[in-house]
Amino acid sequence: MSPMPFKTLIEPFRIHAVEPLKMTTPVERRRAVQAAGYNLFALRSEDVLIDLLTDSGTGAMSRDQWASIQHGDESYAGSPSWFRFLESVQDLFPFRHVIPTHQGRAAERILFTALTGPGQSVPSNTHFDTTRANVEFTGAEAVDLLIPEGHDPTAQHPFKGNMDVDALDRFLAAHTGSVPVVFVTITNNSGGGQPVSLANLRAVRKVCDHHGVPLFLDACRFAENAWLIHEREPGQQDREVRDIVRDMASLVDGMTMSAKKDGMANIGGWLALNDDKLAEQCRNLLILTEGFPTYGGLAGRDLEAIAQGLQEVVQHDYLRYRIRSTGYLGDALVKLGIPIVQPAGGHAVYIDARALLPHIPPLQYPGQALAVALYEAGGIRSCEIGTVMFGRHPDGSEHPAELDLVRLAIPRRTYTQSHIDYVIEVCGKVLAQAGELPGYKIVDEPPVLRHFTARFEPLPFQ
Ligand code: F0G
């Protein structure tokens, strides 16, 4: 229950420093996106008005985080900032070993380098692009085992991020000895920012125990996941989010984390685990590429900002506002008749571009078409999560991704409701032109993670 008796949910902060936004014209934006090879990652961010590309590292830090930055101690080894970071992480995630890294994917790379290799498989509810790429880079296979409802954008289910427990059980039975770890991603970013329930996590734990396989969390958005548990899971309504987070941690053997999300910081991450031998192996890899184990790839001031961010991210007033403001955008798009992944996710709203643009076949990238249109119409930068991101396979073949989504990711504490009202208006304008949007072809792409640097050209309208 909200302590406020009014229906308007306000941002639980006021603004302390402002950053100017540059207004651009449609002609300027068309020119900019053409020069960027129709890849929104290649734009200059000053040419973007509302940047919903990602919620990663793009949030606003609090006054107290900026103050903590002044306490940053840059000692190479054993800095007080390290101990504050360690204490703050272990308060929520009481793992024996905490290994700081410069961001989430560095933790993934270290863990998968230590654990996986050719002939092995890593099941997850759904791997995000960097976890999939890091698993595959070691020669192992990344396998997604999501519940059926998670595959249907219109299905209503409170925990569409849940793992398909029976499928996991069957998979582990069929791959004895070749699964070094199971992952659960909270919230499920690639599948619409959908949460995973405590009950599901418990069931996954049981199956992993039965097969003797360790279980890890990809915990980037742990606080949003815990809030959705608090709101939706029977018996959780009176509990503190902190305690729900500790419950999630108690069910797993370790975690990878990007502090750029629910760490409320602009950079950072960590790997945490209980296994002493594996931790030692990981620390040795850490020293090779990230740095000494009491700073990883981070400055002391970054460790301070994360330590403070972790205190703030579990506050109920913040999370109530955060999840409701994402829901506000989702509700408005549904009202306009724009198909989205239902219900709205924790950190983002995902538009079903394949459903919105049925005249564009998946291999002509409807998600890319929509993302470019949103930029051209209103200077909004979004992110394709579909065939561009996932369509190219390690054997070189290309297939349609399961869904073609466009993610409107909301940076934390950064945009106000009027910014979001503007986004809604622009989406309405693009909806009116949907039938006229062209498909795209890729004219240049790298061998992995092609969505970051591929170049596109619009196809003649058919
Ligand atoms: N896992 C998930 C679920 C993520 O969403 C991300 C990053 C990572 C791992 C990797 O973390 O960026 O710190 O290396 N997602 C960002 C996004 C990039 O836009 O969703 P990182």
Coordinates of C-alpha atoms and ligand atoms in Angstrom, one line a residue, residues 54-56 103-105 108 128 130 185 189 218 220-221 258 260-261 407, ligand 1:
T54 CA 19.1 1.5 -22.3
D55 CA 18.6 1.8 -18.6
S56 CA 22.2 0.7 -18.2
Q103 CA 30.6 -4.0 -15.5
G104 CA 28.3 -7.1 -15.8
R105 CA 29.8 -8.7 -18.8
E108 CA 30.2 -13.1 -17.1
F128 CA 20.7 -11.7 -22.4
T130 CA 26.2 -10.5 -23.4
T185 CA 18.0 -13.8 -15.2
N189 CA 15.5 -8.5 -20.0
D218 CA 22.1 -12.8 -13.5
C220 CA 21.1 -6.9 -12.9
R221 CA 17.5 -5.8 -12.0
S258 CA 25.8 -5.1 -13.6
K260 CA 24.8 0.0 -14.1
K261 CA 21.2 -1.2 -13.5
R407 CA 12.5 -1.8 -26.1
Ligands
F0G1 N1 22.7 -9.3 -18.0 C1 21.5 -8.6 -18.3 C2 20.2 -9.2 -18.0 C3 21.7 -7.3 -18.9 O1 20.6 -6.6 -19.2 C4 23.0 -6.8 -19.2 C5 23.1 -5.5 -19.8 C6 24.1 -7.5 -18.8 C7 23.9 -8.8 -18.2 C8 25.5 -7.0 -19.0 O2 25.8 -6.0 -18.1 O3 26.2 -4.0 -19.6 O4 27.1 -4.1 -17.3 O5 28.1 -5.5 -19.1 N2 22.2 -4.9 -20.4 C9 22.2 -3.6 -21.0 C10 20.9 -3.3 -21.6 C11 23.4 -3.3 -21.8 O6 20.8 -2.3 -22.3 O7 19.9 -4.0 -21.3 P1 26.8 -4.8 -18.6

